[in-house]
Amino acid sequence: MLDHARFPTLAAAAQACRVCHACPLYQYATQAVFGEGPSHARLMLVGEQPGDEEDRRGHPFVGPAGALLDGALAEAGLSRDAVFVTNAVKHFKFVERGKRRLHEKPRAREIAACNPWLRDELRLVEPRMVVALGATASAALFGTKVSVMRDRGRVLSLALDGDAGEEVEAVLTIHPSAALRAPTSERRHELRDMLISDLRLAARQARLDA
């Protein structure tokens, strides 16, 4: 078993993550996709898992959901270059439909297998504020005690070691892909506005809107 506390830098953790076999997802994905951004960013965004494009390119949030997130960040007064962006699960989980690879939601054991990597990122970056994008990220950080739609819009406390000890502030919001999948234009705008509002709250708490 890896001693994650021994990783002194994000680069060292990312290198080890690339050969992680803690769950079966590594057998099918192209590569592990570790987080990216400033090594001591005040704000960390945590999504679900890499998508098809992220899996192929090896970078988080570079597909359609990433484009929507970049726009929402800009409207919230934030720069993508100023935040650390990652996912709760580091390998792409999918089912093949012809030539397409369609996203499948990670299971609890896959989230748990990747959680040490997420905790590495939290420990090494030491963000002032964490934003959980969607239910999978919220579950990875808080377990089952929170609900995105019930608890979004307010500031929560997150234990950095997953249990007790040092805490950091956190905000829950929707995953950008939820806005992309919304059935109507009205609902897409509503969800996007919700995401922007929550990002603005996170920026204020992290003092990034000054």
Short mmCIF file of C-alpha atoms in Angstrom, two decimals:
data_model
loop_
_atom_site.label_atom_id
_atom_site.label_comp_id
_atom_site.label_asym_id
_atom_site.label_seq_id
_atom_site.Cartn_x
_atom_site.Cartn_y
_atom_site.Cartn_z
CA MET A 1 0.00 0.00 0.00
CA LEU A 2 1.30 3.45 -0.92
CA ASP A 3 2.27 5.85 1.83
CA HIS A 4 0.68 8.96 0.34
CA ALA A 5 2.10 11.19 3.07
CA ARG A 6 5.54 10.61 1.52
CA PHE A 7 4.70 12.54 -1.66
CA PRO A 8 6.42 15.91 -1.16
CA THR A 9 5.08 17.64 -4.28
CA LEU A 10 2.13 17.56 -6.66
CA ALA A 11 4.47 16.37 -9.42
CA ALA A 12 5.52 13.37 -7.32
CA ALA A 13 1.91 12.50 -6.51
CA ALA A 14 0.88 12.89 -10.15
CA GLN A 15 3.67 10.58 -11.31
CA ALA A 16 2.61 7.90 -8.84
CA CYS A 17 -1.05 8.32 -9.78
CA ARG A 18 -0.25 7.49 -13.41
CA VAL A 19 0.52 3.87 -12.45
CA CYS A 20 -2.28 3.47 -9.89
CA HIS A 21 -4.02 0.06 -9.99
CA ALA A 22 -6.21 0.56 -6.90
CA CYS A 23 -9.39 -0.17 -8.87
CA PRO A 24 -10.12 -1.79 -12.27
CA LEU A 25 -10.75 1.49 -14.11
CA TYR A 26 -7.07 1.78 -15.07
CA GLN A 27 -7.45 -1.25 -17.36
CA TYR A 28 -9.77 0.58 -19.76
CA ALA A 29 -8.91 4.27 -19.53
CA THR A 30 -6.16 5.81 -21.65
CA GLN A 31 -4.43 7.35 -18.65
CA ALA A 32 -4.93 8.77 -15.18
CA VAL A 33 -5.78 12.48 -15.20
CA PHE A 34 -4.36 14.31 -12.19
CA GLY A 35 -5.30 17.83 -11.13
CA GLU A 36 -3.73 20.94 -12.62
CA GLY A 37 -3.26 24.54 -11.56
CA PRO A 38 -1.15 26.69 -9.24
CA SER A 39 0.58 24.60 -6.58
CA HIS A 40 -0.83 26.80 -3.80
CA ALA A 41 -4.07 28.00 -5.35
CA ARG A 42 -6.54 29.60 -2.97
CA LEU A 43 -9.43 27.89 -4.76
CA MET A 44 -9.71 24.20 -5.71
CA LEU A 45 -12.48 22.86 -7.94
CA VAL A 46 -13.30 19.15 -7.70
CA GLY A 47 -15.32 17.48 -10.45
CA GLU A 48 -16.44 13.89 -10.97
CA GLN A 49 -14.07 12.12 -13.36
CA PRO A 50 -12.31 12.76 -16.69
CA GLY A 51 -14.53 12.67 -19.74
CA ASP A 52 -13.67 11.20 -23.13
CA GLU A 53 -11.61 14.19 -24.27
CA GLU A 54 -9.89 14.59 -20.90
CA ASP A 55 -8.95 10.91 -20.95
CA ARG A 56 -7.40 11.20 -24.40
CA ARG A 57 -5.56 14.49 -23.74
CA GLY A 58 -4.57 13.88 -20.12
CA HIS A 59 -5.88 17.17 -18.72
CA PRO A 60 -8.95 17.90 -16.54
CA PHE A 61 -11.94 19.88 -17.81
CA VAL A 62 -10.84 20.36 -21.42
CA GLY A 63 -14.03 19.00 -23.01
CA PRO A 64 -17.50 20.58 -23.37
CA ALA A 65 -18.08 20.71 -19.59
CA GLY A 66 -14.70 22.41 -19.24
CA ALA A 67 -15.66 25.05 -21.77
CA LEU A 68 -18.86 25.78 -19.86
CA LEU A 69 -16.90 25.89 -16.60
CA ASP A 70 -14.39 28.36 -18.07
CA GLY A 71 -17.24 30.65 -19.09
CA ALA A 72 -18.86 30.40 -15.67
CA LEU A 73 -15.55 31.17 -13.96
CA ALA A 74 -15.08 34.25 -16.13
CA GLU A 75 -18.59 35.50 -15.30
CA ALA A 76 -17.87 34.91 -11.62
CA GLY A 77 -14.76 37.10 -11.92
CA LEU A 78 -12.33 34.19 -11.74
CA SER A 79 -9.52 33.07 -14.02
CA ARG A 80 -9.04 29.38 -14.81
CA ASP A 81 -5.30 29.98 -14.47
CA ALA A 82 -5.76 30.99 -10.81
CA VAL A 83 -7.58 27.86 -9.63
CA PHE A 84 -6.56 24.23 -9.15
CA VAL A 85 -8.91 21.92 -11.06
CA THR A 86 -9.19 18.20 -10.45
CA ASN A 87 -11.62 15.28 -10.25
CA ALA A 88 -12.67 12.91 -7.48
CA VAL A 89 -11.92 9.93 -9.76
CA LYS A 90 -8.79 10.00 -11.88
CA HIS A 91 -9.65 7.43 -14.59
CA PHE A 92 -12.44 7.69 -17.16
CA LYS A 93 -15.26 5.19 -16.58
CA PHE A 94 -17.27 4.51 -19.71
CA VAL A 95 -19.31 2.05 -21.73
CA GLU A 96 -18.70 1.65 -25.47
CA ARG A 97 -21.55 2.27 -27.90
CA GLY A 98 -20.17 1.64 -31.36
CA LYS A 99 -17.30 4.08 -31.80
CA ARG A 100 -18.41 6.26 -28.88
CA ARG A 101 -17.36 5.99 -25.26
CA LEU A 102 -20.21 7.08 -23.03
CA HIS A 103 -19.70 8.27 -19.46
CA GLU A 104 -20.72 5.97 -16.62
CA LYS A 105 -21.09 7.21 -13.06
CA PRO A 106 -18.32 5.93 -10.74
CA ARG A 107 -19.29 3.53 -7.98
CA ALA A 108 -18.61 4.14 -4.31
CA ARG A 109 -15.63 1.76 -4.25
CA GLU A 110 -14.06 3.54 -7.24
CA ILE A 111 -14.51 6.90 -5.53
CA ALA A 112 -12.97 5.44 -2.36
CA ALA A 113 -10.01 3.97 -4.28
CA CYS A 114 -9.20 7.41 -5.73
CA ASN A 115 -9.81 9.36 -2.54
CA PRO A 116 -6.17 9.21 -1.37
CA TRP A 117 -5.12 11.05 -4.54
CA LEU A 118 -7.72 13.75 -3.91
CA ARG A 119 -6.53 14.04 -0.30
CA ASP A 120 -2.95 14.38 -1.60
CA GLU A 121 -4.05 17.32 -3.72
CA LEU A 122 -5.82 18.96 -0.78
CA ARG A 123 -2.81 18.41 1.50
CA LEU A 124 -0.27 19.74 -1.00
CA VAL A 125 -2.23 22.67 -2.47
CA GLU A 126 -3.73 23.77 0.87
CA PRO A 127 -6.55 25.76 -0.75
CA ARG A 128 -8.50 28.34 1.19
CA MET A 129 -11.75 27.21 -0.43
CA VAL A 130 -12.91 24.01 -2.16
CA VAL A 131 -15.81 23.82 -4.62
CA ALA A 132 -17.39 20.39 -5.11
CA LEU A 133 -18.90 20.19 -8.59
CA GLY A 134 -21.74 17.67 -8.49
CA ALA A 135 -22.81 14.68 -6.43
CA THR A 136 -19.73 12.49 -6.96
CA ALA A 137 -17.33 15.21 -5.81
CA SER A 138 -19.58 15.99 -2.85
CA ALA A 139 -19.67 12.31 -1.87
CA ALA A 140 -15.89 12.01 -2.18
CA LEU A 141 -15.36 14.97 0.12
CA PHE A 142 -18.26 14.67 2.57
CA GLY A 143 -19.70 11.17 2.24
CA THR A 144 -23.49 10.87 2.24
CA LYS A 145 -24.19 13.61 4.77
CA VAL A 146 -24.64 16.34 2.15
CA SER A 147 -26.87 16.91 -0.86
CA VAL A 148 -25.89 19.29 -3.65
CA MET A 149 -29.31 20.83 -4.22
CA ARG A 150 -30.14 21.00 -0.51
CA ASP A 151 -26.79 22.33 0.71
CA ARG A 152 -25.55 24.49 -2.17
CA GLY A 153 -25.42 28.23 -1.67
CA ARG A 154 -23.87 28.11 1.78
CA VAL A 155 -20.38 27.65 3.18
CA LEU A 156 -19.51 24.29 4.76
CA SER A 157 -16.48 23.07 6.71
CA LEU A 158 -14.37 20.29 5.19
CA ALA A 159 -11.81 18.30 7.21
CA LEU A 160 -8.64 18.12 5.13
CA ASP A 161 -7.72 14.64 6.38
CA GLY A 162 -11.22 13.32 5.76
CA ASP A 163 -12.07 12.98 9.43
CA ALA A 164 -10.83 15.46 12.01
CA GLY A 165 -8.15 18.08 12.35
CA GLU A 166 -7.50 21.05 10.08
CA GLU A 167 -10.52 22.29 8.14
CA VAL A 168 -11.08 24.32 5.00
CA GLU A 169 -14.22 26.05 3.75
CA ALA A 170 -16.20 24.40 0.96
CA VAL A 171 -19.14 25.13 -1.32
CA LEU A 172 -21.29 22.60 -3.18
CA THR A 173 -22.67 23.29 -6.63
CA ILE A 174 -23.78 21.49 -9.76
CA HIS A 175 -21.39 19.87 -12.20
CA PRO A 176 -21.15 21.86 -15.46
CA SER A 177 -22.29 18.80 -17.41
CA ALA A 178 -25.68 19.05 -15.65
CA ALA A 179 -26.29 22.32 -17.48
CA LEU A 180 -25.19 20.75 -20.76
CA ARG A 181 -27.63 17.85 -20.32
CA ALA A 182 -30.62 19.96 -19.25
CA PRO A 183 -33.66 19.24 -21.44
CA THR A 184 -34.62 22.85 -22.20
CA SER A 185 -32.82 26.10 -22.90
CA GLU A 186 -34.54 27.68 -19.91
CA ARG A 187 -33.28 24.96 -17.58
CA ARG A 188 -29.76 25.19 -19.03
CA HIS A 189 -29.66 28.91 -18.29
CA GLU A 190 -31.07 28.34 -14.80
CA LEU A 191 -28.40 25.76 -13.94
CA ARG A 192 -25.61 27.84 -15.43
CA ASP A 193 -26.71 30.85 -13.38
CA MET A 194 -26.75 28.61 -10.30
CA LEU A 195 -23.16 27.52 -10.99
CA ILE A 196 -22.02 31.13 -11.49
CA SER A 197 -23.70 32.22 -8.25
CA ASP A 198 -21.96 29.47 -6.27
CA LEU A 199 -18.59 30.26 -7.85
CA ARG A 200 -19.05 33.91 -6.86
CA LEU A 201 -19.72 32.82 -3.28
CA ALA A 202 -16.55 30.71 -3.30
CA ALA A 203 -14.54 33.62 -4.74
CA ARG A 204 -15.75 35.95 -2.00
CA GLN A 205 -14.89 33.45 0.72
CA ALA A 206 -11.46 32.80 -0.77
CA ARG A 207 -10.98 36.57 -1.20
CA LEU A 208 -10.40 36.13 -4.92
CA ASP A 209 -12.95 38.78 -5.93
CA ALA A 210 -10.96 41.66 -4.43
#
